[in-house]
mmCIF file of C-alpha atoms and ligand atoms in Angstrom:
data_model
loop_
_atom_site.group_PDB
_atom_site.id
_atom_site.type_symbol
_atom_site.label_atom_id
_atom_site.label_comp_id
_atom_site.label_asym_id
_atom_site.label_seq_id
_atom_site.Cartn_x
_atom_site.Cartn_y
_atom_site.Cartn_z
ATOM 1 C CA MET A 111 28.401 -22.230 39.606
ATOM 2 C CA ARG A 112 27.197 -18.698 38.796
ATOM 3 C CA ILE A 113 29.797 -16.007 39.475
ATOM 4 C CA LEU A 114 29.233 -12.260 39.344
ATOM 5 C CA LEU A 115 32.552 -10.514 38.739
ATOM 6 C CA THR A 116 33.224 -6.797 39.289
ATOM 7 C CA GLY A 117 36.134 -5.051 37.539
ATOM 8 C CA ALA A 118 35.575 -7.303 34.512
ATOM 9 C CA ALA A 119 37.295 -4.884 32.107
ATOM 10 C CA GLY A 120 40.501 -4.806 34.163
ATOM 11 C CA MET A 121 43.915 -6.354 33.747
ATOM 12 C CA LEU A 122 43.392 -9.241 36.186
ATOM 13 C CA ALA A 123 39.899 -10.079 34.949
ATOM 14 C CA ALA A 124 41.294 -10.509 31.429
ATOM 15 C CA GLU A 125 42.887 -13.767 32.661
ATOM 16 C CA VAL A 126 40.507 -14.718 35.475
ATOM 17 C CA VAL A 127 37.322 -14.689 33.362
ATOM 18 C CA PRO A 128 38.588 -17.097 30.644
ATOM 19 C CA GLU A 129 40.118 -19.365 33.309
ATOM 20 C CA LEU A 130 36.774 -19.540 35.143
ATOM 21 C CA LYS A 131 34.914 -20.281 31.912
ATOM 22 C CA LYS A 132 37.459 -22.971 31.022
ATOM 23 C CA ASN A 133 36.648 -24.604 34.357
ATOM 24 C CA GLY A 134 32.916 -24.632 33.665
ATOM 25 C CA PHE A 135 31.859 -21.623 35.755
ATOM 26 C CA GLU A 136 29.177 -19.265 34.453
ATOM 27 C CA VAL A 137 30.517 -15.705 34.639
ATOM 28 C CA PHE A 138 28.550 -12.450 34.661
ATOM 29 C CA GLY A 139 31.040 -9.623 34.151
ATOM 30 C CA TYR A 140 30.467 -6.049 35.345
ATOM 31 C CA ASP A 141 32.553 -2.889 35.274
ATOM 32 C CA ILE A 142 31.996 0.831 35.735
ATOM 33 C CA ASN A 143 31.665 1.324 31.997
ATOM 34 C CA GLN A 144 30.416 -1.113 29.401
ATOM 35 C CA ARG A 145 33.708 -1.096 27.496
ATOM 36 C CA LEU A 146 33.509 -4.619 26.125
ATOM 37 C CA PRO A 147 30.446 -6.277 24.554
ATOM 38 C CA ASP A 148 30.036 -9.058 27.162
ATOM 39 C CA ILE A 149 30.434 -6.722 30.154
ATOM 40 C CA GLN A 150 27.513 -4.926 31.794
ATOM 41 C CA ALA A 151 27.771 -1.504 33.445
ATOM 42 C CA LEU A 152 27.812 -1.441 37.269
ATOM 43 C CA ASP A 153 29.238 1.246 39.539
ATOM 44 C CA ILE A 154 30.101 -0.438 42.853
ATOM 45 C CA THR A 155 29.757 2.889 44.687
ATOM 46 C CA ASN A 156 25.984 2.832 44.067
ATOM 47 C CA ALA A 157 24.662 0.584 46.850
ATOM 48 C CA GLN A 158 21.110 0.335 45.512
ATOM 49 C CA VAL A 159 22.157 -0.620 42.001
ATOM 50 C CA VAL A 160 24.665 -3.146 43.394
ATOM 51 C CA PHE A 161 21.896 -4.739 45.445
ATOM 52 C CA LYS A 162 19.408 -4.875 42.555
ATOM 53 C CA THR A 163 21.982 -6.284 40.140
ATOM 54 C CA VAL A 164 23.079 -9.034 42.496
ATOM 55 C CA GLN A 165 19.484 -9.884 43.406
ATOM 56 C CA ASN A 166 18.725 -10.207 39.710
ATOM 57 C CA ILE A 167 21.670 -12.434 38.804
ATOM 58 C CA LYS A 168 21.516 -14.583 41.971
ATOM 59 C CA PRO A 169 25.182 -15.639 41.914
ATOM 60 C CA GLU A 170 26.634 -18.202 44.290
ATOM 61 C CA TYR A 171 29.925 -16.272 44.433
ATOM 62 C CA ILE A 172 30.954 -12.657 43.822
ATOM 63 C CA PHE A 173 34.498 -12.090 42.607
ATOM 64 C CA HIS A 174 35.167 -8.490 43.616
ATOM 65 C CA LEU A 175 38.058 -7.206 41.501
ATOM 66 C CA ALA A 176 36.875 -3.630 40.838
ATOM 67 C CA ALA A 177 39.050 -0.967 42.413
ATOM 68 C CA GLU A 178 40.725 2.364 41.889
ATOM 69 C CA THR A 179 44.216 0.980 41.258
ATOM 70 C CA ASP A 180 45.939 4.274 40.383
ATOM 71 C CA VAL A 181 48.013 4.703 43.551
ATOM 72 C CA ASP A 182 48.877 8.354 42.824
ATOM 73 C CA ARG A 183 45.248 9.252 42.077
ATOM 74 C CA CYS A 184 44.265 7.700 45.434
ATOM 75 C CA GLU A 185 46.845 9.850 47.208
ATOM 76 C CA LYS A 186 45.639 13.033 45.518
ATOM 77 C CA ASP A 187 41.932 12.220 46.007
ATOM 78 C CA PRO A 188 41.430 10.133 49.184
ATOM 79 C CA ASP A 189 37.619 10.620 49.074
ATOM 80 C CA HIS A 190 37.575 8.875 45.709
ATOM 81 C CA ALA A 191 39.878 6.100 46.977
ATOM 82 C CA PHE A 192 37.733 5.379 50.045
ATOM 83 C CA ARG A 193 34.481 5.697 48.085
ATOM 84 C CA VAL A 194 35.564 3.092 45.512
ATOM 85 C CA ASN A 195 37.946 0.771 47.367
ATOM 86 C CA THR A 196 36.411 0.794 50.831
ATOM 87 C CA LEU A 197 32.735 1.756 50.575
ATOM 88 C CA GLY A 198 32.443 0.027 47.187
ATOM 89 C CA THR A 199 33.695 -3.150 48.852
ATOM 90 C CA GLU A 200 31.289 -2.592 51.753
ATOM 91 C CA ASN A 201 28.378 -2.335 49.288
ATOM 92 C CA VAL A 202 29.373 -5.662 47.740
ATOM 93 C CA ALA A 203 30.009 -7.367 51.094
ATOM 94 C CA LEU A 204 26.668 -6.195 52.534
ATOM 95 C CA VAL A 205 24.771 -7.769 49.638
ATOM 96 C CA CYS A 206 26.734 -10.986 50.162
ATOM 97 C CA GLN A 207 25.804 -10.930 53.853
ATOM 98 C CA LYS A 208 22.130 -10.320 53.153
ATOM 99 C CA LEU A 209 21.749 -12.896 50.376
ATOM 100 C CA GLY A 210 24.198 -15.550 51.668
ATOM 101 C CA ILE A 211 26.682 -15.208 48.801
ATOM 102 C CA LYS A 212 30.376 -16.158 49.022
ATOM 103 C CA LEU A 213 32.841 -13.336 48.326
ATOM 104 C CA LEU A 214 36.328 -13.195 46.862
ATOM 105 C CA TYR A 215 38.085 -9.856 47.448
ATOM 106 C CA ILE A 216 41.401 -9.137 45.743
ATOM 107 C CA SER A 217 43.763 -7.129 47.912
ATOM 108 C CA THR A 218 47.354 -6.006 47.660
ATOM 109 C CA ALA A 219 50.886 -6.100 49.054
ATOM 110 C CA GLY A 220 50.307 -2.367 49.522
ATOM 111 C CA VAL A 221 48.723 -3.106 52.917
ATOM 112 C CA PHE A 222 52.246 -3.453 54.361
ATOM 113 C CA PHE A 223 54.554 -0.650 55.463
ATOM 114 C CA GLY A 224 57.586 -2.132 53.720
ATOM 115 C CA ASP A 225 60.309 -2.126 56.357
ATOM 116 C CA LYS A 226 60.515 -5.901 56.827
ATOM 117 C CA GLN A 227 63.635 -7.516 55.353
ATOM 118 C CA ASP A 228 62.013 -10.865 54.477
ATOM 119 C CA PRO A 229 58.868 -11.219 52.342
ATOM 120 C CA TYR A 230 55.605 -10.542 54.161
ATOM 121 C CA THR A 231 53.382 -13.499 55.067
ATOM 122 C CA GLU A 232 49.713 -13.649 55.990
ATOM 123 C CA PHE A 233 50.788 -13.593 59.652
ATOM 124 C CA ASP A 234 52.433 -10.141 59.473
ATOM 125 C CA ILE A 235 50.481 -7.153 60.715
ATOM 126 C CA PRO A 236 49.483 -4.694 57.950
ATOM 127 C CA ASN A 237 50.314 -0.991 58.219
ATOM 128 C CA PRO A 238 49.908 0.712 54.839
ATOM 129 C CA ALA A 239 52.293 3.403 53.613
ATOM 130 C CA ASN A 240 49.813 5.266 51.387
ATOM 131 C CA VAL A 241 46.109 6.043 50.875
ATOM 132 C CA TYR A 242 45.605 3.263 48.315
ATOM 133 C CA GLY A 243 46.937 0.735 50.853
ATOM 134 C CA VAL A 244 44.705 2.091 53.637
ATOM 135 C CA SER A 245 41.626 2.033 51.396
ATOM 136 C CA LYS A 246 42.288 -1.592 50.378
ATOM 137 C CA LEU A 247 43.073 -2.690 53.953
ATOM 138 C CA GLN A 248 39.827 -1.139 55.189
ATOM 139 C CA GLY A 249 38.074 -3.155 52.464
ATOM 140 C CA GLU A 250 39.693 -6.315 53.895
ATOM 141 C CA ILE A 251 38.529 -5.442 57.413
ATOM 142 C CA ILE A 252 34.943 -4.913 56.244
ATOM 143 C CA VAL A 253 34.902 -8.255 54.398
ATOM 144 C CA HIS A 254 36.329 -10.011 57.462
ATOM 145 C CA ASN A 255 33.819 -8.372 59.823
ATOM 146 C CA LEU A 256 30.700 -8.908 57.716
ATOM 147 C CA LEU A 257 31.222 -12.383 56.289
ATOM 148 C CA SER A 258 32.384 -15.869 57.184
ATOM 149 C CA GLN A 259 32.492 -17.443 53.709
ATOM 150 C CA TYR A 260 35.056 -15.150 52.120
ATOM 151 C CA LEU A 261 38.447 -15.282 50.484
ATOM 152 C CA ILE A 262 40.805 -12.319 50.646
ATOM 153 C CA VAL A 263 43.672 -12.871 48.234
ATOM 154 C CA ARG A 264 46.562 -10.390 48.185
ATOM 155 C CA ALA A 265 48.451 -10.033 44.904
ATOM 156 C CA GLY A 266 51.858 -8.460 44.320
ATOM 157 C CA TRP A 267 53.160 -6.448 41.349
ATOM 158 C CA MET A 268 50.705 -7.521 38.672
ATOM 159 C CA VAL A 269 51.920 -8.414 35.185
ATOM 160 C CA GLY A 270 49.730 -9.440 32.258
ATOM 161 C CA GLY A 271 47.996 -8.573 29.040
ATOM 162 C CA TRP A 272 51.145 -7.226 27.311
ATOM 163 C CA GLU A 273 50.107 -3.895 25.719
ATOM 164 C CA ILE A 274 47.042 -3.433 27.979
ATOM 165 C CA ASP A 275 49.397 -3.600 31.003
ATOM 166 C CA LYS A 276 49.685 -0.035 32.337
ATOM 167 C CA LYS A 277 52.222 -1.138 34.938
ATOM 168 C CA PHE A 278 55.972 -1.540 35.148
ATOM 169 C CA VAL A 279 56.791 -4.440 32.820
ATOM 170 C CA TYR A 280 55.153 -3.048 29.702
ATOM 171 C CA LYS A 281 56.570 0.433 30.422
ATOM 172 C CA ILE A 282 60.052 -1.111 30.181
ATOM 173 C CA VAL A 283 59.101 -3.144 27.094
ATOM 174 C CA GLN A 284 57.774 0.028 25.462
ATOM 175 C CA GLN A 285 61.069 1.850 26.012
ATOM 176 C CA LEU A 286 62.915 -1.087 24.443
ATOM 177 C CA LYS A 287 60.542 -1.077 21.475
ATOM 178 C CA GLU A 288 61.269 2.636 21.021
ATOM 179 C CA GLY A 289 64.943 1.696 20.680
ATOM 180 C CA LYS A 290 66.225 3.091 23.993
ATOM 181 C CA MET A 291 69.761 1.842 24.673
ATOM 182 C CA GLU A 292 70.015 3.089 28.277
ATOM 183 C CA LEU A 293 67.375 2.650 30.974
ATOM 184 C CA ARG A 294 67.361 4.183 34.441
ATOM 185 C CA VAL A 295 65.447 1.973 36.870
ATOM 186 C CA VAL A 296 64.757 2.205 40.600
ATOM 187 C CA ALA A 297 66.868 -0.299 42.565
ATOM 188 C CA ASP A 298 65.648 0.418 46.115
ATOM 189 C CA LYS A 299 62.009 -0.788 45.852
ATOM 190 C CA PHE A 300 61.341 -4.499 46.094
ATOM 191 C CA GLY A 301 58.320 -6.627 45.273
ATOM 192 C CA SER A 302 56.986 -9.967 44.144
ATOM 193 C CA PRO A 303 55.801 -10.030 40.537
ATOM 194 C CA THR A 304 52.402 -11.664 40.078
ATOM 195 C CA PHE A 305 51.594 -12.903 36.598
ATOM 196 C CA THR A 306 47.845 -12.723 35.994
ATOM 197 C CA LYS A 307 47.889 -16.023 34.088
ATOM 198 C CA ASP A 308 49.518 -17.912 36.990
ATOM 199 C CA PHE A 309 47.312 -16.094 39.509
ATOM 200 C CA ALA A 310 44.105 -17.013 37.647
ATOM 201 C CA LYS A 311 45.023 -20.719 37.588
ATOM 202 C CA ASN A 312 46.014 -20.863 41.264
ATOM 203 C CA LEU A 313 42.944 -18.838 42.223
ATOM 204 C CA VAL A 314 40.564 -21.324 40.585
ATOM 205 C CA ALA A 315 42.333 -24.172 42.412
ATOM 206 C CA LEU A 316 41.919 -22.300 45.711
ATOM 207 C CA ILE A 317 38.241 -21.513 45.083
ATOM 208 C CA LYS A 318 37.535 -25.208 44.519
ATOM 209 C CA THR A 319 38.933 -26.132 47.971
ATOM 210 C CA GLU A 320 36.416 -23.877 49.821
ATOM 211 C CA ARG A 321 39.202 -23.145 52.346
ATOM 212 C CA PHE A 322 38.043 -19.629 53.154
ATOM 213 C CA GLY A 323 40.268 -16.961 54.711
ATOM 214 C CA LEU A 324 43.223 -14.732 53.871
ATOM 215 C CA TYR A 325 45.926 -15.741 51.383
ATOM 216 C CA HIS A 326 48.947 -14.241 49.653
ATOM 217 C CA MET A 327 49.305 -15.247 45.995
ATOM 218 C CA THR A 328 52.398 -14.049 44.147
ATOM 219 C CA ASN A 329 54.949 -15.709 41.928
ATOM 220 C CA LYS A 330 57.832 -17.254 43.822
ATOM 221 C CA GLY A 331 60.890 -15.096 44.457
ATOM 222 C CA ALA A 332 61.193 -11.328 44.639
ATOM 223 C CA GLY A 333 63.354 -8.566 43.255
ATOM 224 C CA SER A 334 63.833 -4.859 42.801
ATOM 225 C CA ARG A 335 62.392 -2.949 39.834
ATOM 226 C CA HIS A 336 65.971 -2.896 38.538
ATOM 227 C CA ASP A 337 66.328 -6.705 38.844
ATOM 228 C CA ILE A 338 63.137 -7.156 36.838
ATOM 229 C CA ALA A 339 64.196 -4.656 34.150
ATOM 230 C CA VAL A 340 67.537 -6.469 33.734
ATOM 231 C CA LYS A 341 65.665 -9.734 33.141
ATOM 232 C CA ILE A 342 63.232 -8.079 30.686
ATOM 233 C CA VAL A 343 66.183 -6.801 28.660
ATOM 234 C CA GLU A 344 67.822 -10.244 28.751
ATOM 235 C CA PHE A 345 64.662 -12.103 27.698
ATOM 236 C CA MET A 346 64.019 -9.575 24.910
ATOM 237 C CA GLY A 347 67.443 -10.641 23.572
ATOM 238 C CA LEU A 348 69.007 -7.220 24.192
ATOM 239 C CA GLY A 349 71.337 -8.099 27.076
ATOM 240 C CA ASP A 350 74.528 -7.121 25.269
ATOM 241 C CA LYS A 351 73.084 -3.927 23.736
ATOM 242 C CA VAL A 352 70.991 -2.177 26.410
ATOM 243 C CA LYS A 353 72.376 -0.848 29.697
ATOM 244 C CA VAL A 354 70.112 -0.771 32.774
ATOM 245 C CA HIS A 355 71.364 1.808 35.281
ATOM 246 C CA PRO A 356 70.231 1.423 38.900
ATOM 247 C CA ILE A 357 68.845 4.623 40.395
ATOM 248 C CA ASN A 358 67.520 5.667 43.785
ATOM 249 C CA SER A 359 63.739 6.211 44.081
ATOM 250 C CA ALA A 360 64.457 9.737 45.381
ATOM 251 C CA GLU A 361 65.492 10.560 41.796
ATOM 252 C CA TYR A 362 62.033 9.546 40.584
ATOM 253 C CA PRO A 363 59.546 11.319 42.889
ATOM 254 C CA LEU A 364 55.884 10.263 42.739
ATOM 255 C CA PRO A 365 52.793 11.758 44.458
ATOM 256 C CA ALA A 366 52.160 8.658 46.645
ATOM 257 C CA PRO A 367 54.859 7.255 48.931
ATOM 258 C CA ARG A 368 55.884 3.733 47.935
ATOM 259 C CA ALA A 369 56.833 1.060 50.467
ATOM 260 C CA ARG A 370 60.471 -0.036 50.340
ATOM 261 C CA SER A 371 59.306 -3.629 50.220
ATOM 262 C CA GLU A 372 56.140 -5.136 48.776
ATOM 263 C CA MET A 373 57.719 -8.590 48.772
ATOM 264 C CA MET A 374 55.269 -11.287 49.777
ATOM 265 C CA ARG A 375 55.446 -15.012 50.284
ATOM 266 C CA SER A 376 52.438 -17.204 49.517
ATOM 267 C CA TYR A 377 53.017 -18.850 52.858
ATOM 268 C CA LYS A 378 49.559 -20.301 53.534
ATOM 269 C CA LEU A 379 49.432 -21.814 50.034
ATOM 270 C CA ASP A 380 52.829 -23.394 50.837
ATOM 271 C CA LEU A 381 51.498 -24.750 54.125
ATOM 272 C CA ILE A 382 48.407 -26.340 52.580
ATOM 273 C CA GLY A 383 50.330 -27.663 49.556
ATOM 274 C CA LEU A 384 48.514 -25.484 47.027
ATOM 275 C CA ASN A 385 51.234 -23.106 45.844
ATOM 276 C CA MET A 386 51.250 -23.628 42.082
ATOM 277 C CA MET A 387 52.889 -20.260 41.323
ATOM 278 C CA PRO A 388 56.108 -20.566 39.277
ATOM 279 C CA HIS A 389 59.190 -18.436 39.997
ATOM 280 C CA TRP A 390 58.728 -14.954 38.501
ATOM 281 C CA GLU A 391 61.792 -15.283 36.257
ATOM 282 C CA LYS A 392 60.365 -18.402 34.616
ATOM 283 C CA SER A 393 56.993 -16.724 34.037
ATOM 284 C CA LEU A 394 58.629 -13.537 32.754
ATOM 285 C CA GLU A 395 60.712 -15.494 30.253
ATOM 286 C CA GLU A 396 57.644 -17.301 28.936
ATOM 287 C CA TYR A 397 55.545 -14.110 28.903
ATOM 288 C CA ILE A 398 58.127 -12.316 26.780
ATOM 289 C CA ARG A 399 58.697 -15.303 24.490
ATOM 290 C CA LEU A 400 54.963 -15.554 23.781
ATOM 291 C CA ASN A 401 54.384 -11.831 23.267
ATOM 292 C CA LYS A 402 57.514 -10.093 22.011
ATOM 293 C CA ASN A 403 56.719 -10.443 18.311
ATOM 294 C CA ARG A 404 53.154 -9.188 18.627
HETATM 295 N N1 NAP B 772 47.467 -3.910 39.364
HETATM 296 C C1 NAP B 772 48.196 -4.348 40.374
HETATM 297 O O1 NAP B 772 49.450 -4.281 40.364
HETATM 298 C C2 NAP B 772 47.512 -4.943 41.588
HETATM 299 C C3 NAP B 772 48.307 -5.484 42.589
HETATM 300 C C4 NAP B 772 47.694 -6.056 43.704
HETATM 301 C C5 NAP B 772 46.312 -6.087 43.805
HETATM 302 N N2 NAP B 772 45.557 -5.523 42.831
HETATM 303 C C6 NAP B 772 44.094 -5.591 42.991
HETATM 304 O O2 NAP B 772 43.598 -6.503 42.023
HETATM 305 C C7 NAP B 772 42.288 -6.093 41.601
HETATM 306 C C8 NAP B 772 42.243 -6.036 40.091
HETATM 307 O O3 NAP B 772 43.211 -5.085 39.668
HETATM 308 P P1 NAP B 772 43.598 -4.842 38.145
HETATM 309 O O4 NAP B 772 45.070 -4.788 38.069
HETATM 310 O O5 NAP B 772 42.823 -5.728 37.251
HETATM 311 O O6 NAP B 772 43.094 -3.328 38.031
HETATM 312 P P2 NAP B 772 42.440 -2.536 36.829
HETATM 313 O O7 NAP B 772 42.994 -3.017 35.529
HETATM 314 O O8 NAP B 772 42.552 -1.104 37.195
HETATM 315 O O9 NAP B 772 40.925 -3.045 36.916
HETATM 316 C C9 NAP B 772 40.004 -2.567 37.861
HETATM 317 C C10 NAP B 772 38.696 -2.311 37.145
HETATM 318 O O10 NAP B 772 37.743 -1.789 38.083
HETATM 319 C C11 NAP B 772 37.054 -0.725 37.427
HETATM 320 N N3 NAP B 772 36.450 0.212 38.376
HETATM 321 C C12 NAP B 772 36.994 1.314 38.946
HETATM 322 N N4 NAP B 772 36.084 1.947 39.694
HETATM 323 C C13 NAP B 772 34.923 1.220 39.610
HETATM 324 C C14 NAP B 772 33.623 1.382 40.148
HETATM 325 N N5 NAP B 772 33.304 2.426 40.921
HETATM 326 N N6 NAP B 772 32.690 0.446 39.848
HETATM 327 C C15 NAP B 772 32.981 -0.601 39.054
HETATM 328 N N7 NAP B 772 34.194 -0.800 38.488
HETATM 329 C C16 NAP B 772 35.159 0.112 38.773
HETATM 330 C C17 NAP B 772 38.151 -0.059 36.630
HETATM 331 O O11 NAP B 772 37.636 0.841 35.679
HETATM 332 P P3 NAP B 772 38.546 2.143 35.279
HETATM 333 O O12 NAP B 772 39.772 1.594 34.595
HETATM 334 O O13 NAP B 772 37.632 2.909 34.377
HETATM 335 O O14 NAP B 772 38.872 2.842 36.557
HETATM 336 C C18 NAP B 772 38.857 -1.274 36.027
HETATM 337 O O15 NAP B 772 38.224 -1.705 34.840
HETATM 338 C C19 NAP B 772 42.016 -4.769 42.316
HETATM 339 O O16 NAP B 772 41.205 -5.002 43.420
HETATM 340 C C20 NAP B 772 43.382 -4.289 42.758
HETATM 341 O O17 NAP B 772 43.309 -3.501 43.917
HETATM 342 C C21 NAP B 772 46.114 -4.966 41.712
#
């Protein structure tokens, strides 16, 4: 099967592309800049170029991963957020509609407001707490309205790629590598870590079923940023040396409001017997074991 993939230079694509190739799919990778030799340049905000590119490649499936994922940038520049995450998705979905192509759209736990005590399932009603969340949710709505053969898969706090990871886990690892003996980590924000390696494997299994629709796909379990940092320290072998102090998010102000909870349960995968995601602690331990001496 021929797959055109947007956001090919990103953190998630770094695991999804090799997993697809391993499973015999032919992948054509695109990103806004041609940063890697086997990736072509494509700006998803340019509707005409998107159409021409897709028409040229004639894929059976588009994996739409490209997005503006900097939550604070989205808050400061909503036009940019909606142009990339919402209209960019509309451009891709419209081509799929016109040419009869299946679409996978990656969405986020950020579509939820965050006041639910239990993890969010696919049957909870979204209500985003920031511009990034609104722009991604509007992308979901467009995909749902324009297409019937689509998958929308919501991921949680993404982890992968070790030093290319710009997110939480590597930020903590970096501080440990710099020799910090005391860390201050937010204890009042909760989420479900999502390891890109596990996600890529489960995603390929889901694609093969052709069970279209909306899914959550995160590692099992959930925790606060503080819980995760404590486990990182433990798995780095520094449990008796480094102290991890819990702090309140009010002590660490950021431009975009963050939901109290971005915990999700992969409930539909559970119901159809396709939840292959390990518990996040198990994946974190393995991730650190494989990478810590790099
Ligand atoms: N990271 C997370 O924690 C997380 C969690 C849940 C869901 N997601 C979703 O998962 C998907 C993949 O995320 P990721 O973590 O791999 O993000 P990422 O590393 O930021 O990758 C996204 C890629 O899209 C590119 N891009 C941005 N604007 C574009 C445009 N106009 N045209 C074409 N490409 C463009 C980015 O380039 P630049 O780097 O140059 O902007 C980047 O290479 C996204 O849809 C995201 O919303 C991410």
